[in-house]
Short mmCIF file of C-alpha atoms in Angstrom, two decimals:
data_model
loop_
_atom_site.label_atom_id
_atom_site.label_comp_id
_atom_site.label_asym_id
_atom_site.label_seq_id
_atom_site.Cartn_x
_atom_site.Cartn_y
_atom_site.Cartn_z
CA MET A 1 -18.16 34.22 8.91
CA ALA A 2 -21.63 32.65 9.15
CA THR A 3 -23.31 32.46 12.53
CA ILE A 4 -23.90 28.85 13.55
CA THR A 5 -26.98 28.50 15.74
CA ALA A 6 -27.98 25.65 18.02
CA ALA A 7 -31.01 25.04 15.78
CA MET A 8 -28.73 24.54 12.76
CA VAL A 9 -26.58 22.08 14.69
CA LYS A 10 -29.68 20.17 15.78
CA GLU A 11 -31.04 20.06 12.23
CA LEU A 12 -27.77 18.68 10.91
CA ARG A 13 -27.60 16.14 13.69
CA ASP A 14 -31.16 14.99 12.96
CA LYS A 15 -30.28 14.64 9.29
CA THR A 16 -27.06 12.72 9.73
CA GLY A 17 -27.03 11.14 13.18
CA ALA A 18 -23.52 12.54 13.72
CA GLY A 19 -22.34 13.94 17.06
CA MET A 20 -23.07 17.52 18.14
CA MET A 21 -19.45 18.69 18.01
CA ASP A 22 -18.92 17.09 14.59
CA CYS A 23 -22.06 18.84 13.32
CA LYS A 24 -20.90 22.20 14.65
CA GLN A 25 -17.48 21.76 13.04
CA ALA A 26 -19.05 20.69 9.74
CA LEU A 27 -21.22 23.85 9.67
CA ASN A 28 -18.21 26.02 10.48
CA GLU A 29 -16.14 24.36 7.74
CA SER A 30 -18.95 24.80 5.19
CA GLY A 31 -19.85 28.38 6.09
CA GLY A 32 -23.24 27.39 7.45
CA GLU A 33 -24.37 25.67 4.21
CA MET A 34 -26.47 22.67 5.32
CA GLU A 35 -25.93 20.38 2.29
CA ALA A 36 -22.21 21.16 2.16
CA ALA A 37 -22.06 20.29 5.86
CA VAL A 38 -23.82 16.98 5.16
CA ASP A 39 -21.22 16.20 2.48
CA TRP A 40 -18.40 17.16 4.85
CA LEU A 41 -19.77 14.78 7.49
CA ARG A 42 -20.20 11.97 4.98
CA LYS A 43 -16.60 12.33 3.95
CA LYS A 44 -15.52 12.37 7.57
CA GLY A 45 -17.83 9.43 8.25
CA LEU A 46 -16.19 7.37 5.54
CA SER A 47 -12.83 8.19 7.06
CA LYS A 48 -14.10 7.05 10.45
CA ALA A 49 -15.42 3.85 8.86
CA ALA A 50 -11.96 3.12 7.49
CA LYS A 51 -10.42 3.59 10.95
CA LYS A 52 -12.95 1.21 12.46
CA ALA A 53 -12.31 -1.50 9.88
CA GLY A 54 -9.58 -3.08 12.03
CA ARG A 55 -11.96 -3.90 14.87
CA VAL A 56 -13.36 -7.42 15.16
CA ALA A 57 -17.01 -7.51 14.12
CA ALA A 58 -18.42 -10.82 15.39
CA GLU A 59 -21.87 -9.73 16.56
CA GLY A 60 -24.73 -8.48 14.39
CA LEU A 61 -27.61 -10.32 12.72
CA ILE A 62 -28.51 -13.05 10.29
CA GLY A 63 -31.14 -11.81 7.83
CA VAL A 64 -33.44 -14.15 5.87
CA VAL A 65 -36.02 -13.33 3.22
CA VAL A 66 -38.00 -15.86 1.16
CA SER A 67 -40.44 -15.74 -1.71
CA PRO A 68 -42.38 -18.95 -2.50
CA ALA A 69 -39.68 -20.57 -4.67
CA LYS A 70 -36.60 -18.55 -3.74
CA GLY A 71 -34.80 -17.43 -0.59
CA ALA A 72 -31.74 -15.45 0.45
CA MET A 73 -29.76 -15.20 3.66
CA VAL A 74 -27.00 -12.83 4.76
CA GLU A 75 -24.78 -12.34 7.78
CA VAL A 76 -24.02 -8.72 8.61
CA ASN A 77 -21.59 -8.31 11.48
CA SER A 78 -21.12 -5.51 14.00
CA GLU A 79 -18.82 -5.09 16.98
CA THR A 80 -21.40 -5.33 19.77
CA ASP A 81 -24.71 -7.02 20.43
CA PHE A 82 -26.27 -3.60 21.17
CA VAL A 83 -26.28 -2.76 17.48
CA ALA A 84 -28.53 -5.75 16.73
CA ARG A 85 -31.27 -3.86 18.62
CA ASN A 86 -30.75 -0.71 16.57
CA GLU A 87 -33.63 -0.16 14.12
CA GLN A 88 -31.33 1.44 11.54
CA PHE A 89 -29.05 -1.62 11.60
CA GLN A 90 -32.02 -3.98 11.40
CA GLY A 91 -33.32 -2.08 8.38
CA LEU A 92 -29.87 -2.29 6.77
CA VAL A 93 -29.72 -6.09 7.20
CA LYS A 94 -33.24 -6.54 5.79
CA MET A 95 -32.35 -4.37 2.81
CA ILE A 96 -29.18 -6.36 2.12
CA ALA A 97 -31.09 -9.66 2.34
CA GLN A 98 -33.63 -8.34 -0.16
CA VAL A 99 -30.82 -7.36 -2.54
CA ALA A 100 -29.35 -10.88 -2.18
CA LEU A 101 -32.75 -12.30 -3.15
CA ASP A 102 -32.55 -10.30 -6.38
CA VAL A 103 -28.86 -10.59 -7.34
CA GLY A 104 -27.73 -13.85 -5.70
CA GLY A 105 -25.26 -14.84 -3.01
CA ASP A 106 -22.09 -13.22 -4.35
CA VAL A 107 -20.97 -10.73 -1.67
CA GLU A 108 -19.16 -8.42 -4.12
CA LYS A 109 -22.21 -8.27 -6.43
CA ILE A 110 -24.43 -7.45 -3.46
CA LYS A 111 -22.08 -4.65 -2.34
CA ALA A 112 -22.05 -3.20 -5.87
CA ALA A 113 -25.84 -3.37 -6.27
CA LYS A 114 -27.71 -0.09 -6.06
CA VAL A 115 -30.53 0.70 -3.65
CA GLY A 116 -31.95 4.03 -4.70
CA ASP A 117 -29.04 6.37 -5.41
CA VAL A 118 -26.36 4.50 -3.45
CA THR A 119 -24.69 1.12 -3.54
CA VAL A 120 -25.07 -1.37 -0.71
CA GLU A 121 -21.38 -0.82 0.12
CA THR A 122 -22.00 2.92 0.54
CA ALA A 123 -25.08 2.22 2.67
CA ILE A 124 -22.95 0.07 4.97
CA SER A 125 -20.26 2.78 5.20
CA ASP A 126 -22.90 5.41 5.98
CA ALA A 127 -24.30 3.19 8.73
CA ILE A 128 -20.80 2.75 10.19
CA ALA A 129 -20.41 6.53 10.31
CA THR A 130 -23.82 7.09 11.88
CA ILE A 131 -23.93 4.21 14.37
CA GLY A 132 -20.22 4.35 15.18
CA GLU A 133 -19.23 0.69 14.91
CA ASN A 134 -17.42 -1.39 12.34
CA MET A 135 -19.83 -3.46 10.23
CA SER A 136 -19.35 -5.87 7.37
CA LEU A 137 -21.34 -8.06 5.03
CA ARG A 138 -19.59 -11.33 5.78
CA ARG A 139 -21.44 -13.86 3.62
CA ALA A 140 -24.62 -14.46 1.66
CA ALA A 141 -26.49 -17.33 0.02
CA GLN A 142 -29.45 -17.84 -2.26
CA LEU A 143 -31.57 -20.97 -2.80
CA SER A 144 -34.27 -21.62 -5.38
CA VAL A 145 -36.47 -24.45 -6.64
CA GLY A 146 -38.15 -25.04 -9.99
CA SER A 147 -41.30 -26.38 -8.36
CA GLY A 148 -41.79 -26.33 -4.61
CA VAL A 149 -40.87 -23.96 -1.79
CA VAL A 150 -37.89 -22.44 -0.02
CA ALA A 151 -38.77 -22.44 3.68
CA SER A 152 -36.92 -20.70 6.49
CA TYR A 153 -36.50 -20.49 10.23
CA VAL A 154 -34.76 -17.85 12.36
CA HIS A 155 -33.72 -18.68 15.91
CA SER A 156 -33.32 -16.05 18.66
CA SER A 157 -35.10 -13.59 16.40
CA VAL A 158 -35.18 -9.89 17.29
CA THR A 159 -37.81 -9.19 14.65
CA ASP A 160 -39.29 -10.95 11.62
CA GLY A 161 -36.51 -12.53 9.53
CA LEU A 162 -33.63 -11.34 11.74
CA GLY A 163 -31.84 -13.30 14.46
CA LYS A 164 -28.79 -15.25 15.64
CA ILE A 165 -29.25 -18.46 13.62
CA GLY A 166 -30.86 -18.60 10.19
CA VAL A 167 -31.80 -21.58 8.04
CA MET A 168 -33.15 -21.91 4.52
CA VAL A 169 -34.19 -25.25 3.03
CA ALA A 170 -35.33 -25.96 -0.53
CA LEU A 171 -38.04 -28.60 -0.99
CA GLU A 172 -38.80 -29.76 -4.52
CA SER A 173 -42.40 -30.97 -4.96
CA THR A 174 -45.50 -30.50 -7.11
CA GLY A 175 -47.70 -30.95 -4.03
CA GLN A 176 -49.74 -28.42 -2.06
CA LYS A 177 -47.62 -25.37 -1.34
CA ASP A 178 -49.09 -24.56 2.08
CA GLU A 179 -48.54 -28.09 3.40
CA LEU A 180 -45.08 -28.14 1.85
CA ALA A 181 -44.19 -24.80 3.46
CA ALA A 182 -45.29 -26.07 6.90
CA LEU A 183 -43.13 -29.18 6.48
CA GLY A 184 -40.26 -27.04 5.22
CA ARG A 185 -40.37 -24.88 8.34
CA GLN A 186 -40.14 -28.02 10.52
CA VAL A 187 -37.15 -29.26 8.51
CA ALA A 188 -35.53 -25.82 8.82
CA MET A 189 -36.04 -25.92 12.61
CA HIS A 190 -34.49 -29.38 12.65
CA ILE A 191 -31.44 -28.09 10.75
CA ALA A 192 -31.10 -25.15 13.15
CA SER A 193 -31.04 -27.62 16.04
CA THR A 194 -28.80 -30.38 14.64
CA ASN A 195 -26.49 -28.53 12.21
CA PRO A 196 -26.02 -31.39 9.70
CA LEU A 197 -22.96 -31.47 7.45
CA ALA A 198 -24.87 -32.38 4.27
CA ILE A 199 -28.20 -33.64 2.93
CA ASP A 200 -26.94 -37.24 2.65
CA PRO A 201 -23.62 -39.14 2.86
CA SER A 202 -22.76 -38.37 -0.79
CA GLY A 203 -22.64 -34.66 0.06
CA VAL A 204 -20.12 -34.91 2.90
CA ASP A 205 -16.68 -33.49 2.06
CA PRO A 206 -14.32 -36.42 1.26
CA SER A 207 -11.65 -34.92 3.53
CA VAL A 208 -14.12 -35.02 6.45
CA VAL A 209 -14.94 -38.67 5.68
CA LYS A 210 -11.23 -39.58 5.51
CA ARG A 211 -10.54 -37.86 8.82
CA GLU A 212 -13.43 -39.69 10.47
CA LYS A 213 -12.23 -43.04 9.05
CA ASP A 214 -8.70 -42.42 10.34
CA ILE A 215 -10.01 -41.54 13.81
CA LEU A 216 -12.21 -44.64 13.93
CA ALA A 217 -9.41 -46.91 12.67
CA ASP A 218 -6.98 -45.58 15.31
CA LYS A 219 -9.60 -45.98 18.03
CA PHE A 220 -10.27 -49.61 17.10
CA ARG A 221 -6.54 -50.37 16.92
CA GLN A 222 -6.11 -48.98 20.43
CA GLN A 223 -8.94 -51.24 21.53
CA GLY A 224 -6.93 -54.20 20.23
CA LYS A 225 -9.16 -55.09 17.29
CA PRO A 226 -7.48 -57.36 14.71
CA GLU A 227 -6.05 -55.45 11.73
CA ALA A 228 -8.00 -57.66 9.31
CA MET A 229 -11.27 -56.41 10.86
CA ILE A 230 -10.38 -52.70 11.03
CA ASP A 231 -11.79 -51.77 7.61
CA LYS A 232 -15.08 -53.59 8.19
CA ILE A 233 -15.77 -52.14 11.63
CA THR A 234 -14.64 -48.69 10.46
CA GLU A 235 -17.28 -48.80 7.70
CA SER A 236 -19.84 -49.73 10.36
CA GLY A 237 -18.68 -46.77 12.46
CA LEU A 238 -19.09 -44.47 9.45
CA LYS A 239 -22.75 -45.49 9.18
CA THR A 240 -23.27 -44.22 12.72
CA PHE A 241 -21.42 -41.01 11.79
CA TYR A 242 -23.74 -40.46 8.80
CA LYS A 243 -26.82 -41.02 10.98
CA GLU A 244 -25.61 -38.32 13.31
CA GLN A 245 -24.26 -35.85 10.74
CA THR A 246 -26.39 -36.00 7.56
CA LEU A 247 -29.85 -34.49 7.36
CA LEU A 248 -31.89 -37.29 5.83
CA GLU A 249 -30.43 -39.94 8.14
CA GLN A 250 -30.75 -37.93 11.36
CA ALA A 251 -33.53 -38.68 13.84
CA PHE A 252 -36.24 -36.07 13.22
CA ILE A 253 -36.47 -33.71 16.20
CA PHE A 254 -40.29 -33.68 16.02
CA ASP A 255 -40.45 -37.51 16.17
CA ASP A 256 -37.12 -39.16 17.01
CA LYS A 257 -38.45 -42.61 16.15
CA LYS A 258 -38.24 -41.60 12.48
CA SER A 259 -35.40 -40.32 10.35
CA VAL A 260 -35.92 -37.07 8.45
CA ALA A 261 -36.14 -39.13 5.25
CA GLN A 262 -38.94 -41.24 6.75
CA ALA A 263 -40.78 -38.14 7.98
CA LEU A 264 -40.63 -36.63 4.48
CA LYS A 265 -41.90 -39.86 2.93
CA GLU A 266 -44.82 -40.03 5.37
CA ALA A 267 -45.72 -36.41 4.64
CA GLU A 268 -46.03 -37.03 0.89
CA GLY A 269 -49.59 -38.31 1.22
CA LYS A 270 -50.75 -35.13 2.92
CA ILE A 271 -48.78 -32.94 0.52
CA GLY A 272 -49.95 -34.79 -2.57
CA GLY A 273 -46.65 -35.63 -4.23
CA PRO A 274 -43.04 -36.70 -3.72
CA VAL A 275 -40.83 -34.38 -1.66
CA LYS A 276 -37.10 -33.94 -2.20
CA VAL A 277 -34.66 -31.76 -0.24
CA THR A 278 -32.48 -30.12 -2.89
CA GLY A 279 -30.45 -27.84 -0.66
CA PHE A 280 -30.11 -26.08 2.67
CA VAL A 281 -28.03 -23.30 4.22
CA ARG A 282 -27.50 -22.71 7.94
CA TYR A 283 -25.76 -19.62 9.31
CA ALA A 284 -24.92 -19.13 12.98
CA LEU A 285 -23.86 -15.60 13.86
CA GLY A 286 -20.11 -15.17 14.23
CA GLU A 287 -19.21 -18.83 13.72
CA GLY A 288 -15.57 -19.15 12.75
CA ILE A 289 -14.68 -15.57 13.71
CA GLU A 290 -11.97 -15.30 16.32
CA LYS A 291 -13.36 -12.92 18.89
CA GLN A 292 -11.07 -10.66 20.89
CA GLU A 293 -11.54 -10.85 24.63
CA SER A 294 -11.62 -7.45 26.30
CA ASP A 295 -12.20 -5.91 29.70
CA PHE A 296 -15.26 -3.77 28.99
CA ALA A 297 -15.15 -2.02 32.38
CA ALA A 298 -11.50 -1.06 31.81
CA GLU A 299 -12.33 0.28 28.33
CA VAL A 300 -15.10 2.48 29.75
CA ALA A 301 -12.81 3.72 32.52
CA ALA A 302 -10.08 4.51 29.99
CA ALA A 303 -12.53 6.37 27.77
CA ALA A 304 -13.67 8.42 30.76
CA GLY A 305 -10.07 9.22 31.67
CA THR A 306 -10.26 7.48 35.05
CA ASN A 307 -7.76 4.76 34.30
#
């Protein structure tokens, strides 16, 4: 039987990031062969990843990467906020965003894409094994323009292009790219702040419009408005709704005396051509995920065997 030294265990740990005892067991199982031990740990790591898959992953990072006329954004979730500060995890999210820039916003295509010798899905599983938390690529998006820029903004950023809220906005224009990019960043910041439903009223989901109309109609009936007037005053109420909920009609956060549409129109002279918003995407970390409440102190105590 091969002699397993402390130096061998340390070397394997440095290579894989696995725990000391796991490294020692891997070397014992593989007769001291380093590469066989790495393979053994990877297999065990994948098994661990599968066990962790049931845990709620609602933390993590939004990753954004843009080239002049194209941008991509991803949400990669983890179980705790601590992982967002981990350089390996940050590198993983940046890599996935770069892949999305190349292959598009289809999550399954991104997972299947290769980076070096491994797929993105394998890279995520390896990170789960090394870092020790469940992780998942939850969603992804890509925007592009024929002529113009895709601008971005990341709020609560931990490093360049990574944070808690990410926005991409596509501006179509033949004007000056640097001026257009500066305007695009302002619009992206506005979107991060106001979270509009759509670019303009025509883009709002019809089911959302119907729900709003029903709510307004019921409210006006309760106020005793005549039934013959309900439709007319409901339409008036919808105009207010669109001003609050659609990008171009919202008051611009950098000058609330103007709508975003007016701000874009005024900027056209400086940019040197018409400007049109053709799309935007806003991701807020963990939105829509039902988080499990837990007593962290009790979990630690239980893990330590004191509870």
